[in-house]
mmCIF file of C-alpha atoms in Angstrom:
data_model
loop_
_atom_site.group_PDB
_atom_site.id
_atom_site.type_symbol
_atom_site.label_atom_id
_atom_site.label_comp_id
_atom_site.label_asym_id
_atom_site.label_seq_id
_atom_site.Cartn_x
_atom_site.Cartn_y
_atom_site.Cartn_z
ATOM 1 C CA MET A 1 174.135 -111.846 -143.477
ATOM 2 C CA ASP A 2 170.482 -111.199 -142.969
ATOM 3 C CA THR A 3 168.960 -108.961 -145.702
ATOM 4 C CA VAL A 4 166.614 -107.297 -143.219
ATOM 5 C CA PHE A 5 169.692 -106.184 -141.222
ATOM 6 C CA ILE A 6 171.475 -104.831 -144.217
ATOM 7 C CA LEU A 7 168.518 -102.853 -145.485
ATOM 8 C CA SER A 8 167.639 -101.636 -141.963
ATOM 9 C CA LEU A 9 171.070 -99.966 -141.498
ATOM 10 C CA LEU A 10 170.611 -97.486 -144.366
ATOM 11 C CA PRO A 11 168.436 -94.968 -142.471
ATOM 12 C CA LEU A 12 170.824 -95.174 -139.522
ATOM 13 C CA PHE A 13 173.940 -94.426 -141.577
ATOM 14 C CA PHE A 14 171.973 -91.739 -143.546
ATOM 15 C CA LEU A 15 170.977 -90.085 -140.239
ATOM 16 C CA LEU A 16 174.525 -90.210 -138.900
ATOM 17 C CA HIS A 17 175.791 -88.504 -141.997
ATOM 18 C CA GLU A 18 173.066 -85.857 -141.936
ATOM 19 C CA LEU A 19 173.685 -85.160 -138.339
ATOM 20 C CA GLU A 20 177.297 -84.101 -139.085
ATOM 21 C CA GLU A 21 176.149 -81.966 -141.926
ATOM 22 C CA ILE A 22 173.348 -80.295 -139.806
ATOM 23 C CA LEU A 23 175.841 -79.449 -136.986
ATOM 24 C CA MET A 24 178.750 -78.383 -139.187
ATOM 25 C CA VAL A 25 177.678 -76.932 -142.585
ATOM 26 C CA CYS A 26 176.450 -73.478 -141.495
ATOM 27 C CA PRO A 27 179.350 -72.694 -139.152
ATOM 28 C CA TRP A 28 181.863 -74.028 -141.765
ATOM 29 C CA VAL A 29 180.464 -71.917 -144.521
ATOM 30 C CA LYS A 30 180.522 -68.794 -142.325
ATOM 31 C CA LYS A 31 184.133 -69.428 -141.450
ATOM 32 C CA ASN A 32 185.278 -70.431 -144.949
ATOM 33 C CA SER A 33 183.092 -68.266 -147.403
ATOM 34 C CA THR A 34 185.915 -65.734 -148.028
ATOM 35 C CA ALA A 35 188.443 -68.498 -148.782
ATOM 36 C CA MET A 36 185.905 -70.218 -151.067
ATOM 37 C CA ARG A 37 185.381 -67.011 -153.044
ATOM 38 C CA ARG A 38 189.084 -66.483 -153.363
ATOM 39 C CA ARG A 39 189.641 -70.085 -154.521
ATOM 40 C CA PHE A 40 186.506 -70.526 -156.602
ATOM 41 C CA PRO A 41 185.470 -67.117 -157.935
ATOM 42 C CA LYS A 42 183.217 -68.615 -160.568
ATOM 43 C CA ALA A 43 181.202 -70.231 -157.874
ATOM 44 C CA GLU A 44 179.985 -66.911 -156.406
ATOM 45 C CA ARG A 45 176.267 -67.695 -156.916
ATOM 46 C CA ILE A 46 176.543 -71.064 -155.167
ATOM 47 C CA ILE A 47 178.589 -69.607 -152.260
ATOM 48 C CA ARG A 48 175.954 -66.882 -151.860
ATOM 49 C CA LYS A 49 173.263 -69.522 -151.671
ATOM 50 C CA MET A 50 175.232 -71.543 -149.147
ATOM 51 C CA GLU A 51 175.537 -68.399 -147.062
ATOM 52 C CA GLN A 52 171.754 -67.979 -147.018
ATOM 53 C CA MET A 53 171.324 -71.525 -145.687
ATOM 54 C CA THR A 54 170.435 -71.697 -141.978
ATOM 55 C CA THR A 55 170.742 -74.672 -139.714
ATOM 56 C CA GLN A 56 166.891 -74.814 -139.445
ATOM 57 C CA LYS A 57 166.463 -74.855 -143.294
ATOM 58 C CA PHE A 58 169.212 -77.508 -143.578
ATOM 59 C CA THR A 59 167.542 -79.594 -140.885
ATOM 60 C CA THR A 60 164.229 -79.428 -142.694
ATOM 61 C CA ILE A 61 165.806 -80.633 -145.913
ATOM 62 C CA ALA A 62 167.674 -83.384 -144.135
ATOM 63 C CA ALA A 63 164.537 -84.505 -142.287
ATOM 64 C CA GLU A 64 162.500 -84.719 -145.570
ATOM 65 C CA GLU A 65 165.317 -86.760 -147.092
ATOM 66 C CA PHE A 66 165.556 -89.011 -144.080
ATOM 67 C CA LEU A 67 161.756 -89.588 -144.344
ATOM 68 C CA ILE A 68 162.157 -90.651 -147.916
ATOM 69 C CA VAL A 69 165.010 -92.991 -147.139
ATOM 70 C CA SER A 70 163.057 -94.547 -144.282
ATOM 71 C CA VAL A 71 159.872 -94.978 -146.234
ATOM 72 C CA CYS A 72 161.735 -96.586 -149.116
ATOM 73 C CA THR A 73 163.634 -98.882 -146.712
ATOM 74 C CA PHE A 74 160.310 -99.764 -144.970
ATOM 75 C CA ALA A 75 158.509 -100.339 -148.237
ATOM 76 C CA SER A 76 161.354 -102.565 -149.464
ATOM 77 C CA LEU A 77 161.319 -104.601 -146.172
ATOM 78 C CA LEU A 78 157.558 -104.890 -146.310
ATOM 79 C CA THR A 79 157.233 -105.980 -149.967
ATOM 80 C CA GLY A 80 160.494 -108.005 -150.074
ATOM 81 C CA ASN A 81 161.527 -105.945 -153.203
ATOM 82 C CA PRO A 82 164.682 -103.962 -152.378
ATOM 83 C CA ALA A 83 164.517 -101.777 -155.526
ATOM 84 C CA ALA A 84 163.377 -98.544 -153.698
ATOM 85 C CA TRP A 85 166.004 -99.140 -151.010
ATOM 86 C CA TYR A 86 168.679 -99.713 -153.656
ATOM 87 C CA CYS A 87 167.776 -96.430 -155.318
ATOM 88 C CA CYS A 88 168.378 -94.622 -152.057
ATOM 89 C CA LEU A 89 171.511 -96.603 -151.286
ATOM 90 C CA ALA A 90 172.949 -95.800 -154.754
ATOM 91 C CA ALA A 91 172.129 -92.045 -154.504
ATOM 92 C CA PHE A 92 173.555 -91.996 -150.891
ATOM 93 C CA GLY A 93 176.795 -93.721 -152.056
ATOM 94 C CA ILE A 94 177.221 -91.214 -154.933
ATOM 95 C CA HIS A 95 176.512 -88.372 -152.525
ATOM 96 C CA LEU A 96 179.377 -89.664 -150.324
ATOM 97 C CA ILE A 97 181.765 -89.885 -153.255
ATOM 98 C CA VAL A 98 180.914 -86.303 -154.097
ATOM 99 C CA HIS A 99 182.016 -85.382 -150.546
ATOM 100 C CA ILE A 100 185.293 -87.215 -151.133
ATOM 101 C CA ILE A 101 185.919 -85.134 -154.212
ATOM 102 C CA GLN A 102 185.054 -81.966 -152.377
ATOM 103 C CA PHE A 103 187.465 -82.960 -149.581
ATOM 104 C CA ILE A 104 190.261 -83.505 -152.159
ATOM 105 C CA VAL A 105 189.554 -80.250 -153.994
ATOM 106 C CA TRP A 106 189.301 -78.253 -150.743
ATOM 107 C CA CYS A 107 192.417 -79.940 -149.317
ATOM 108 C CA GLY A 108 190.972 -79.925 -145.818
ATOM 109 C CA TYR A 109 188.005 -80.666 -143.592
ATOM 110 C CA ILE A 110 184.550 -80.163 -145.056
ATOM 111 C CA PRO A 111 181.350 -80.855 -143.189
ATOM 112 C CA ALA A 112 180.360 -84.583 -143.583
ATOM 113 C CA ILE A 113 183.837 -85.946 -144.373
ATOM 114 C CA ALA A 114 184.158 -87.726 -140.992
ATOM 115 C CA SER A 115 180.728 -89.495 -141.368
ATOM 116 C CA THR A 116 181.516 -90.136 -145.071
ATOM 117 C CA ALA A 117 184.532 -92.213 -143.862
ATOM 118 C CA LEU A 118 182.130 -94.192 -141.763
ATOM 119 C CA CYS A 119 179.196 -94.446 -144.124
ATOM 120 C CA LEU A 120 180.894 -95.239 -147.451
ATOM 121 C CA PRO A 121 182.152 -98.627 -146.212
ATOM 122 C CA TYR A 122 178.543 -99.561 -145.291
ATOM 123 C CA CYS A 123 177.412 -98.526 -148.789
ATOM 124 C CA ILE A 124 180.040 -100.655 -150.490
ATOM 125 C CA TRP A 125 179.383 -103.577 -148.189
ATOM 126 C CA ALA A 126 175.610 -103.278 -148.722
ATOM 127 C CA MET A 127 175.944 -103.095 -152.509
ATOM 128 C CA HIS A 128 178.181 -106.110 -152.433
ATOM 129 C CA LYS A 129 175.719 -108.111 -150.343
ATOM 130 C CA THR A 130 172.674 -107.148 -152.376
ATOM 131 C CA HIS A 131 173.927 -106.811 -155.951
ATOM 132 C CA LEU A 132 172.892 -110.377 -156.914
ATOM 133 C CA PHE A 133 169.261 -109.435 -156.202
ATOM 134 C CA PHE A 134 169.370 -107.471 -159.468
ATOM 135 C CA SER A 135 170.543 -107.815 -162.980
ATOM 136 C CA PRO A 136 173.351 -105.605 -164.138
ATOM 137 C CA HIS A 137 170.747 -103.592 -166.195
ATOM 138 C CA GLU A 138 168.608 -103.115 -163.083
ATOM 139 C CA LEU A 139 171.566 -102.039 -160.950
ATOM 140 C CA PHE A 140 172.380 -99.366 -163.524
ATOM 141 C CA LEU A 141 168.642 -98.382 -163.826
ATOM 142 C CA TYR A 142 168.139 -98.127 -160.088
ATOM 143 C CA THR A 143 171.379 -96.190 -159.525
ATOM 144 C CA VAL A 144 170.483 -93.596 -162.355
ATOM 145 C CA LEU A 145 166.945 -93.449 -160.983
ATOM 146 C CA GLY A 146 168.101 -92.856 -157.427
ATOM 147 C CA ILE A 147 170.617 -90.109 -158.491
ATOM 148 C CA LEU A 148 167.966 -88.397 -160.654
ATOM 149 C CA LEU A 149 165.153 -88.505 -158.110
ATOM 150 C CA GLY A 150 167.520 -87.613 -155.264
ATOM 151 C CA GLY A 151 168.912 -84.726 -157.204
ATOM 152 C CA VAL A 152 165.509 -83.422 -158.336
ATOM 153 C CA ASN A 153 164.258 -83.681 -154.667
ATOM 154 C CA LEU A 154 167.318 -81.883 -153.337
ATOM 155 C CA MET A 155 167.000 -79.118 -155.849
ATOM 156 C CA GLY A 156 163.308 -78.799 -155.092
ATOM 157 C CA MET A 157 163.755 -78.712 -151.271
ATOM 158 C CA HIS A 158 166.461 -76.011 -151.673
ATOM 159 C CA ALA A 159 164.110 -73.964 -153.839
ATOM 160 C CA ILE A 160 161.307 -74.314 -151.283
ATOM 161 C CA MET A 161 163.552 -73.309 -148.478
ATOM 162 C CA TYR A 162 164.905 -70.364 -150.408
ATOM 163 C CA ARG A 163 161.261 -69.165 -151.333
ATOM 164 C CA LEU A 164 160.106 -69.602 -147.633
ATOM 165 C CA SER A 165 162.874 -67.423 -146.383
ATOM 166 C CA LYS A 166 161.758 -64.486 -148.500
#
């Protein structure tokens, strides 16, 4: 399979996933916040933050993340070095696994589970097709780096959106 094709699909699958989240997260939280509080009383602070999220804020965060994924993919294609792309792919794959865990814990639909079912096979396939480009040490390093940078970026974007809404 052509490496350019494999790498180029990441922004498309990422966008598909983010679109489901953009459309569904805020209405789902509004509908389920009481049930979340009942089932997870220790998560009150997180639930309150989720209730403050608007579709506009969520879209801004998703657009910024999409830009990062797209730039990393383009840079990897341009340079022939898929390291930046793999960091994004690994972080995205872990993100999807988190959604599966949320789905299992919630025991019902959560925003993004439908697109997770479509995107996770791509992530597994892409990792399988590209893992030989890297040593096991590099695979581990790029996975950890992607998770750390993705997590810091996500927390930073949520903090920015929270401060802008004040």
